[in-house]
mmCIF file of C-alpha atoms in Angstrom:
data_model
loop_
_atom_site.group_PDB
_atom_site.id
_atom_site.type_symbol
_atom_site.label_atom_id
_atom_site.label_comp_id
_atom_site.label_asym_id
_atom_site.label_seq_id
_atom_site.Cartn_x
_atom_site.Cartn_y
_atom_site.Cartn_z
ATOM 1 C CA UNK A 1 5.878 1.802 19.145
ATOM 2 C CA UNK A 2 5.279 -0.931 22.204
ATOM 3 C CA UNK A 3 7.893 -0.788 24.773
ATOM 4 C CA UNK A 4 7.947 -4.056 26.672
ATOM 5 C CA UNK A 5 10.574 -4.025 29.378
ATOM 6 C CA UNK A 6 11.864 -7.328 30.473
ATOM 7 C CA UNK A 7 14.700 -7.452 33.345
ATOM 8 C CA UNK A 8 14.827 -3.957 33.344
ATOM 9 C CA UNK A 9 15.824 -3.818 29.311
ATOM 10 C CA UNK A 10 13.174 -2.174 27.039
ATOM 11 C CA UNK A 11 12.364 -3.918 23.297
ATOM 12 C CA UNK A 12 10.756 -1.182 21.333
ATOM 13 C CA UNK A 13 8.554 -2.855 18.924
ATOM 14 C CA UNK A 14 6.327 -1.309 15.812
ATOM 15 C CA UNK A 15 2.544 -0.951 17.009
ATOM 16 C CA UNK A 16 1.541 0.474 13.553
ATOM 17 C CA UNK A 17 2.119 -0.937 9.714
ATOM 18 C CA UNK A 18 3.594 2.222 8.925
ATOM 19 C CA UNK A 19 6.640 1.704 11.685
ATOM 20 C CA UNK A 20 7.332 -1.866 9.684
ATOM 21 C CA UNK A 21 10.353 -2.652 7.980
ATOM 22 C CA UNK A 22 10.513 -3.610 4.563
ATOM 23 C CA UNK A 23 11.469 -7.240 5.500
ATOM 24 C CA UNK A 24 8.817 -7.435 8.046
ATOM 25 C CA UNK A 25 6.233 -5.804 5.901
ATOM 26 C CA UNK A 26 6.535 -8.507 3.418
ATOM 27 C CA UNK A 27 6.942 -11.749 5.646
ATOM 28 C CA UNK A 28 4.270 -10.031 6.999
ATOM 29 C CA UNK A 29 2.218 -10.092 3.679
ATOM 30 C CA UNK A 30 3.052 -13.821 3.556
ATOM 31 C CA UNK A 31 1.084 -14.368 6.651
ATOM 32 C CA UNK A 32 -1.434 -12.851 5.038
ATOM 33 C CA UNK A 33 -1.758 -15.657 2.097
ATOM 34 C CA UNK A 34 -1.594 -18.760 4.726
ATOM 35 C CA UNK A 35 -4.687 -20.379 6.364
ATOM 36 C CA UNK A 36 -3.282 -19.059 9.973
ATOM 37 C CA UNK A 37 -5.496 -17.217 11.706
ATOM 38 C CA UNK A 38 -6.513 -15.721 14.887
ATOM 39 C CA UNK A 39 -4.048 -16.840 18.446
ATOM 40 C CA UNK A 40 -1.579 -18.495 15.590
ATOM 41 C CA UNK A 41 -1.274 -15.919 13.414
ATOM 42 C CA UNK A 42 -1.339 -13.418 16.328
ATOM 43 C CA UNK A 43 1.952 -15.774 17.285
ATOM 44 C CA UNK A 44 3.754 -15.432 13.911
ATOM 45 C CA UNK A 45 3.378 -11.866 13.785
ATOM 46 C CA UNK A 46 4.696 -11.356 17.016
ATOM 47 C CA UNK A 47 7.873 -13.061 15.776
ATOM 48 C CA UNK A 48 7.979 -10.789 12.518
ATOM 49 C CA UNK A 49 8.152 -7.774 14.703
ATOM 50 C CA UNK A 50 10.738 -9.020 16.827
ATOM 51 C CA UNK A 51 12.714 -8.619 13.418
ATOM 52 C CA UNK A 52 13.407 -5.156 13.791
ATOM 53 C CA UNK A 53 15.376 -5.433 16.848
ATOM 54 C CA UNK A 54 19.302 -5.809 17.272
ATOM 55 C CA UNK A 55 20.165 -9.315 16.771
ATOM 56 C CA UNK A 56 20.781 -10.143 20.738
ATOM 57 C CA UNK A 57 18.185 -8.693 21.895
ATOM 58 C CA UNK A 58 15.778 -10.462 19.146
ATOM 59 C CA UNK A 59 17.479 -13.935 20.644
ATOM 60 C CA UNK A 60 16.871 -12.857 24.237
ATOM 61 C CA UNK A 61 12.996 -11.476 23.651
ATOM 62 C CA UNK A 62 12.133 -14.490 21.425
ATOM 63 C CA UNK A 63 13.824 -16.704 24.171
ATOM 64 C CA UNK A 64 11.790 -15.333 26.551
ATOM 65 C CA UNK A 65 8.522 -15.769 24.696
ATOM 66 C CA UNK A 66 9.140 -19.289 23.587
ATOM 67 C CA UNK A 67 10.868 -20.843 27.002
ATOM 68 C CA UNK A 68 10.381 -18.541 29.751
ATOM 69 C CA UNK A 69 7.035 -16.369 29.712
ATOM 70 C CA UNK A 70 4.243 -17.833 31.385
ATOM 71 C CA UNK A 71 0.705 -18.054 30.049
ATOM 72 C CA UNK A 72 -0.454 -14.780 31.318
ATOM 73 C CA UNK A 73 2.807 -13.093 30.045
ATOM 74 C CA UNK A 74 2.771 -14.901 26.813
ATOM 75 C CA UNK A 75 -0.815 -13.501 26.135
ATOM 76 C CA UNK A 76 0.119 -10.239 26.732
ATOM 77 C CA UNK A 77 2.874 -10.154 24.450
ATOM 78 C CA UNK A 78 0.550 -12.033 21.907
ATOM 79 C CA UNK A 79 -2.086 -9.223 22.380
ATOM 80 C CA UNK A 80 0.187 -6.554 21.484
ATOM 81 C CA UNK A 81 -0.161 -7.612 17.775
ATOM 82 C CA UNK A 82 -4.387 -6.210 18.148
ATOM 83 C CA UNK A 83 -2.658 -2.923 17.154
ATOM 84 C CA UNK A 84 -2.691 -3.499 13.401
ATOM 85 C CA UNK A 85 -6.029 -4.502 13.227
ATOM 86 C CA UNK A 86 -6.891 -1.306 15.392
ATOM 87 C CA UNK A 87 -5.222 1.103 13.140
ATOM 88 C CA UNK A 88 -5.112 -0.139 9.691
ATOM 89 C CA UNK A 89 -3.717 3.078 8.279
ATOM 90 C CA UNK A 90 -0.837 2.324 5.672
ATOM 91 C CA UNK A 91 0.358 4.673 3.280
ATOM 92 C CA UNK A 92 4.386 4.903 4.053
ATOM 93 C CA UNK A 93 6.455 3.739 1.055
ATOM 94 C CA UNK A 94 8.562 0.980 2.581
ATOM 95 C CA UNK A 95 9.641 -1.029 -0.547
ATOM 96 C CA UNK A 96 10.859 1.396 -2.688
ATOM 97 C CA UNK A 97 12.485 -0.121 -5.031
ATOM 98 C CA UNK A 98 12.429 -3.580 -6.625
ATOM 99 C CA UNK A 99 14.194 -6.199 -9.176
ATOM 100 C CA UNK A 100 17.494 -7.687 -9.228
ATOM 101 C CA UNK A 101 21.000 -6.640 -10.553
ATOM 102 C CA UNK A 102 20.466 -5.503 -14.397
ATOM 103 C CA UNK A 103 16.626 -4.380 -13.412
ATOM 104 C CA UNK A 104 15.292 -2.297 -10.616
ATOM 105 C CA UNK A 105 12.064 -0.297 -10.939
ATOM 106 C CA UNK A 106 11.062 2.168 -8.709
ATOM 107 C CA UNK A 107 7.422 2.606 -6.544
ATOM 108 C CA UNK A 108 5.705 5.884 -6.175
ATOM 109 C CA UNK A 109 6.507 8.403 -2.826
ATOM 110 C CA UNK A 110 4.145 7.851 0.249
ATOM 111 C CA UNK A 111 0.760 8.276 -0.480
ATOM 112 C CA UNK A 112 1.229 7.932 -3.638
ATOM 113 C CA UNK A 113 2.099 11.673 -3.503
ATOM 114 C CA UNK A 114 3.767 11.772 -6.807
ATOM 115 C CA UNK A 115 1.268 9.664 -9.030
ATOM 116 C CA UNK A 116 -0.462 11.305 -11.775
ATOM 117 C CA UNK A 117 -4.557 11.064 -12.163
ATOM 118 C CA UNK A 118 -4.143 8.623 -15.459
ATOM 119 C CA UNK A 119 -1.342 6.068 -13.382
ATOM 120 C CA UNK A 120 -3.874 6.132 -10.161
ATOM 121 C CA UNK A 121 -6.717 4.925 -12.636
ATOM 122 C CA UNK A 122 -4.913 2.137 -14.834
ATOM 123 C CA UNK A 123 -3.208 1.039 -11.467
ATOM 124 C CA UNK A 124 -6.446 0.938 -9.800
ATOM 125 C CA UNK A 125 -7.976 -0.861 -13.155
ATOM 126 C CA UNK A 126 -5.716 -3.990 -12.092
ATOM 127 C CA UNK A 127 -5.762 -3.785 -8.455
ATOM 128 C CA UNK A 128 -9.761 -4.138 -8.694
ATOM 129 C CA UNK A 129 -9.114 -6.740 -11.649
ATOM 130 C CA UNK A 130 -6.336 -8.729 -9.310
ATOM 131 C CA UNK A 131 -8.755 -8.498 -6.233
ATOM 132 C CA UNK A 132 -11.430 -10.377 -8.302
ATOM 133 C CA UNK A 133 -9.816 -13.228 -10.244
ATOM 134 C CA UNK A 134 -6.289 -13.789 -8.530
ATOM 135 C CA UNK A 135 -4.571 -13.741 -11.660
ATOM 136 C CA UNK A 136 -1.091 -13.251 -11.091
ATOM 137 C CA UNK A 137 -0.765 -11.784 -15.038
ATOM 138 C CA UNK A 138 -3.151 -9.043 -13.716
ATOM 139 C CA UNK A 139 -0.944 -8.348 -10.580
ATOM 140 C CA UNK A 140 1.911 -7.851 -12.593
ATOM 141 C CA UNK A 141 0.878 -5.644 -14.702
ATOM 142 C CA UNK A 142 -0.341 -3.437 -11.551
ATOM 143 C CA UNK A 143 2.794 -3.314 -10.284
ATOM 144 C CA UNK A 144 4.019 -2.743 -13.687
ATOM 145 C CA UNK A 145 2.029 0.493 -13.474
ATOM 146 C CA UNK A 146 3.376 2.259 -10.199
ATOM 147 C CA UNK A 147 6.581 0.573 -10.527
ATOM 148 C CA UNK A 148 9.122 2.260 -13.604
ATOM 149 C CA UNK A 149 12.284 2.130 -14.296
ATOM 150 C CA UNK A 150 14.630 5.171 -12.646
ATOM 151 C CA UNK A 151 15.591 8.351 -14.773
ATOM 152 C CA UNK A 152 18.556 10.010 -15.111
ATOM 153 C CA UNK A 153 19.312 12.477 -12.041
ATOM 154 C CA UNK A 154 19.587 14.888 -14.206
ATOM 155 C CA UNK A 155 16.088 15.343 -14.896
ATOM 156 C CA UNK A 156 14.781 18.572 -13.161
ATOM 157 C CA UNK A 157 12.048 17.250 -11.167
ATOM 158 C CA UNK A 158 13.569 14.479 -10.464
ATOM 159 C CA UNK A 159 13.856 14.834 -6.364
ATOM 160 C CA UNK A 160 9.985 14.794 -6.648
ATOM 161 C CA UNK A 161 9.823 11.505 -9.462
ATOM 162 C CA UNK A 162 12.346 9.448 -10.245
ATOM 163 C CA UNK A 163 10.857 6.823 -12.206
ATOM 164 C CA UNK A 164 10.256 7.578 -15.898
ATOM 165 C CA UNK A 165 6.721 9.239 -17.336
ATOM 166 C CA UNK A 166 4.080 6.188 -17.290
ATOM 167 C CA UNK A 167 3.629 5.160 -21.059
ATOM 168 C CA UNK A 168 0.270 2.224 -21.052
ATOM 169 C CA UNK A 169 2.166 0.851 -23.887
ATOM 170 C CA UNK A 170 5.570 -0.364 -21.865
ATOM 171 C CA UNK A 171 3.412 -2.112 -19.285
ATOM 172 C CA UNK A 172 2.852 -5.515 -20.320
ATOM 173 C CA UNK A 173 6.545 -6.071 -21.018
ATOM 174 C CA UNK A 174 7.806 -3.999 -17.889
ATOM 175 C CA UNK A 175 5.262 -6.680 -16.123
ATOM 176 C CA UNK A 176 7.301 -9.711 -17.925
ATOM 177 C CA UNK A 177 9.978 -9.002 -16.604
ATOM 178 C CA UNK A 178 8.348 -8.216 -12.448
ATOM 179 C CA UNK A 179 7.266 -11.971 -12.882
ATOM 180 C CA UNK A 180 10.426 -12.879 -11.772
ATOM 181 C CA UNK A 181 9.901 -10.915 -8.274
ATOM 182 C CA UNK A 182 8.693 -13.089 -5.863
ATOM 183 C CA UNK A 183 4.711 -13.015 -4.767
ATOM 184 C CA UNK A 184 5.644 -12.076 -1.194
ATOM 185 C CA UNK A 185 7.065 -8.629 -2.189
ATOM 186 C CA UNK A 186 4.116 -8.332 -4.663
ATOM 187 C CA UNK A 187 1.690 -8.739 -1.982
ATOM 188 C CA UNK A 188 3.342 -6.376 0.112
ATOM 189 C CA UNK A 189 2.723 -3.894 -2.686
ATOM 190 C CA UNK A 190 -0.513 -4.535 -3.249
ATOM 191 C CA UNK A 191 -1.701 -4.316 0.687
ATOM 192 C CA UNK A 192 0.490 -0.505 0.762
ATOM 193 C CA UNK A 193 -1.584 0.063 -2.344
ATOM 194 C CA UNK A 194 -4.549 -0.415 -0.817
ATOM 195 C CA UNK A 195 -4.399 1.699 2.391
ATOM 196 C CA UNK A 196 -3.349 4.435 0.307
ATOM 197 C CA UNK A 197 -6.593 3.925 -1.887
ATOM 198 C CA UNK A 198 -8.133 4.022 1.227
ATOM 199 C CA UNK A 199 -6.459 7.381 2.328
ATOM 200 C CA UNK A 200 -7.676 8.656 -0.830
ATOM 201 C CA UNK A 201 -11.444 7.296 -0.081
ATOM 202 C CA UNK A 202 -11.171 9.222 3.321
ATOM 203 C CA UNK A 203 -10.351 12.084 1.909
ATOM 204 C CA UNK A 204 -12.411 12.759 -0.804
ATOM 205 C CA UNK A 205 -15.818 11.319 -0.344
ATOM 206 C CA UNK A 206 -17.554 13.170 -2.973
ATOM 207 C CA UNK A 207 -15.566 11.254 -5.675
ATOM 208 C CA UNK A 208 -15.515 7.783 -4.220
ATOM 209 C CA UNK A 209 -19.023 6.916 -3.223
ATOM 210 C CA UNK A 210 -20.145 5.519 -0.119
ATOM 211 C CA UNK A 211 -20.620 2.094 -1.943
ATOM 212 C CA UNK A 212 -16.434 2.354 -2.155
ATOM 213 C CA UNK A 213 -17.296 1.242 1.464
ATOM 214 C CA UNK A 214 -15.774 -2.118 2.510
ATOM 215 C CA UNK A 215 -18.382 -4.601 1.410
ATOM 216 C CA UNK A 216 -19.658 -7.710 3.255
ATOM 217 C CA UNK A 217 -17.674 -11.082 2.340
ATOM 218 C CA UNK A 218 -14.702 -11.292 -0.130
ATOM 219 C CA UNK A 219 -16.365 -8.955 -3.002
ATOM 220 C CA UNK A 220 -13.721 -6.298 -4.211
ATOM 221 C CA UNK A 221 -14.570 -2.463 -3.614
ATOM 222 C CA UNK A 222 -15.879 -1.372 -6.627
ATOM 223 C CA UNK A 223 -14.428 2.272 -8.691
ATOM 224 C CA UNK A 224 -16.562 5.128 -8.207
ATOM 225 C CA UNK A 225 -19.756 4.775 -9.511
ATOM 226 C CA UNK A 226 -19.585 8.122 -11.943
ATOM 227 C CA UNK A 227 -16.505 6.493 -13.625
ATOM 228 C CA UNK A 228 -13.078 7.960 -14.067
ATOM 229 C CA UNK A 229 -13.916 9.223 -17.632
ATOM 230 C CA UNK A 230 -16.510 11.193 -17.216
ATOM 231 C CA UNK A 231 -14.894 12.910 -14.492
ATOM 232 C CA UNK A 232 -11.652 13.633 -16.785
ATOM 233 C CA UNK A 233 -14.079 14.613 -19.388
ATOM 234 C CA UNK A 234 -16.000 16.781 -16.878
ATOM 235 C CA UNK A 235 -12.220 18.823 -16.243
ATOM 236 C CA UNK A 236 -11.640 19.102 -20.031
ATOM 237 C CA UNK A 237 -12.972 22.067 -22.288
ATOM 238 C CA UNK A 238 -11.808 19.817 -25.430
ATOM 239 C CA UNK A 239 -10.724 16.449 -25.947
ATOM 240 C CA UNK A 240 -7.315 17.785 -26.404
ATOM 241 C CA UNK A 241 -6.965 18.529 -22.524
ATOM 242 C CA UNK A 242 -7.773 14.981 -21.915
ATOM 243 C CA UNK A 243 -4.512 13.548 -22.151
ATOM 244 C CA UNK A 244 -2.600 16.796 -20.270
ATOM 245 C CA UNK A 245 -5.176 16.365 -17.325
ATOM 246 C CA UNK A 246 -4.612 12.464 -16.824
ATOM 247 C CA UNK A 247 -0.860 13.646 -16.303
ATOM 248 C CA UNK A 248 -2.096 16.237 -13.392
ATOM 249 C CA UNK A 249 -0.843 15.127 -10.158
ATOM 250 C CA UNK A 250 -3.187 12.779 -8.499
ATOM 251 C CA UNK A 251 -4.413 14.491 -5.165
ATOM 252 C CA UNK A 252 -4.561 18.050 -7.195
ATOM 253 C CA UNK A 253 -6.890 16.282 -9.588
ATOM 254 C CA UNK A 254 -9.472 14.914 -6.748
ATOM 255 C CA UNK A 255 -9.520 18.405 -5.334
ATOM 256 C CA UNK A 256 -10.088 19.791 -8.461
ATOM 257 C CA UNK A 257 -12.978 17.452 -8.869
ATOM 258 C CA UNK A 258 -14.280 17.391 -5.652
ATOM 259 C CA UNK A 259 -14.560 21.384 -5.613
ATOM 260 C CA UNK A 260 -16.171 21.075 -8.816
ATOM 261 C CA UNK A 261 -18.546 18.170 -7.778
ATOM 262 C CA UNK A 262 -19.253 20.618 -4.786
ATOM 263 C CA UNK A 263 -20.249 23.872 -6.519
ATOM 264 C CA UNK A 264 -22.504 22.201 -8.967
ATOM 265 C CA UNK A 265 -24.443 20.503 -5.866
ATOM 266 C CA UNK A 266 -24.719 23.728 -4.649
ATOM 267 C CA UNK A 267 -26.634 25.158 -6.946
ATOM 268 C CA UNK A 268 -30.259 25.465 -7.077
ATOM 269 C CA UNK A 269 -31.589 22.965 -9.142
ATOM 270 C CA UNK A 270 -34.571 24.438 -11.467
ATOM 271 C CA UNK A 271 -37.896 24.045 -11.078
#
């Protein structure tokens, strides 16, 4: 967190996109879809993350920055905001649920902790897709992937998954209906998405190649290059495994893989 102390009173304010708040996450994502950019965007963000603080002291701060700070002052509290390009890192689950009275779907844990290998790759399918053409259609349906409707508490595992068991053929209606959600919120999604991809790119290397690297200009990062098939085929004796391994838990699956991918580049290749 920043602490800036004015008149001896301190305003804690978030220094990382993980210490956000839902509601400044996704006015936050709308900056992202305007033409601001750098000292006036740096400007509106400052104001977002005044959100988080009790309403007086928001008034008092923003008071300050708009009628009282000088120039040196007001470019200090303006360069606070270099701390989210600094450290990018996202992965904490801040919207977790979405949709209005008679419909609420609910997101995957931090990190996407809870995902299965087969909801990582369909959800991943559109994100790319999404990234590429801007389709809105294809954005739904992404969200309609991660995003389920809530089981009963009864279920027995359901402190670790809530929403209901992923079935592809529910996902085109489930995304009807997320249409209705506005595009800020959606965004939102879609950036959290993406630094947890990127956790996930970090951490295994041997499965996402080093072309998975952030490429030059507005080109989406591509999937791994061996393609997510093979690799479920590769962890399959028979094609009747396939379907049990897609619902493996997603980071036991890419450790599975990678220690696989790792012994068989370890041994000696004949001659």
């Amino acid at each position: 967190m920043h602490q800036i102390t004015i008149r001896n009173t301190n305003y804690p304010l978030p220094s990382r996109w993980d210490e956000l708040s839902r509601k400044q996450l996704i006015t936050a994502a709308w900056l992202s879809t305007t033409k601001k950019a750098g000292t006036d965007l740096a400007k509106l963000l400052f104001l977002v993350l005044t959100q988080s603080l009790p309403w007086w002291k928001r008034i008092r701060l923003r008071f300050f920055y708009l009628f009282q700070a000088n120039i040196t002052e007001r470019g200090d509290l303006i360069f606070i905001t270099r701390s989210f390009a600094e450290f990018p890192d996202f992965t904490t689950q801040k919207i977790k649920n979405i949709g209005g009275r008679f419909v609420l779907f609910s997101g995957p844990l931090d990190r996407l902790s809870n995902c299965t290998l087969w909801e990582y790759i369909l959800a991943e399918k559109h994100f790319l897709d999404y990234l590429k053409t801007k389709d809105e259609n294809t954005l739904d349906k992404f969200i309609a992937v991660i995003y389920r409707p809530r089981r009963k508490k009864t279920a027995p595992d359901y402190a670790y998954d809530c929403r209901l068991p992923l079935v592809d053929g529910e996902v085109n209606e489930r995304a009807k209906k997320i249409k209705a959600i506005d595009h800020r919120t959606k965004i939102a999604i879609l950036m959290w998405f993406d630094g947890c991809r990127n956790l996930l790119i970090k951490n295994f290397p041997l499965i996402f190649k080093k072309e998975e690297e952030k490429p030059k200009g507005n080109k989406p990062r591509k999937s791994n290059s061996g393609g997510w098939v093979s690799l479920i085929q590769s962890l399959a004796e028979d094609m009747t495994q396939i379907e049990e391994i897609g619902k493996t838990n997603l980071t036991v699956a890419l450790t599975d893989i990678s220690h696989r991918i790792q012994k068989a580049n370890q041994k000696p290749k004949k001659k």
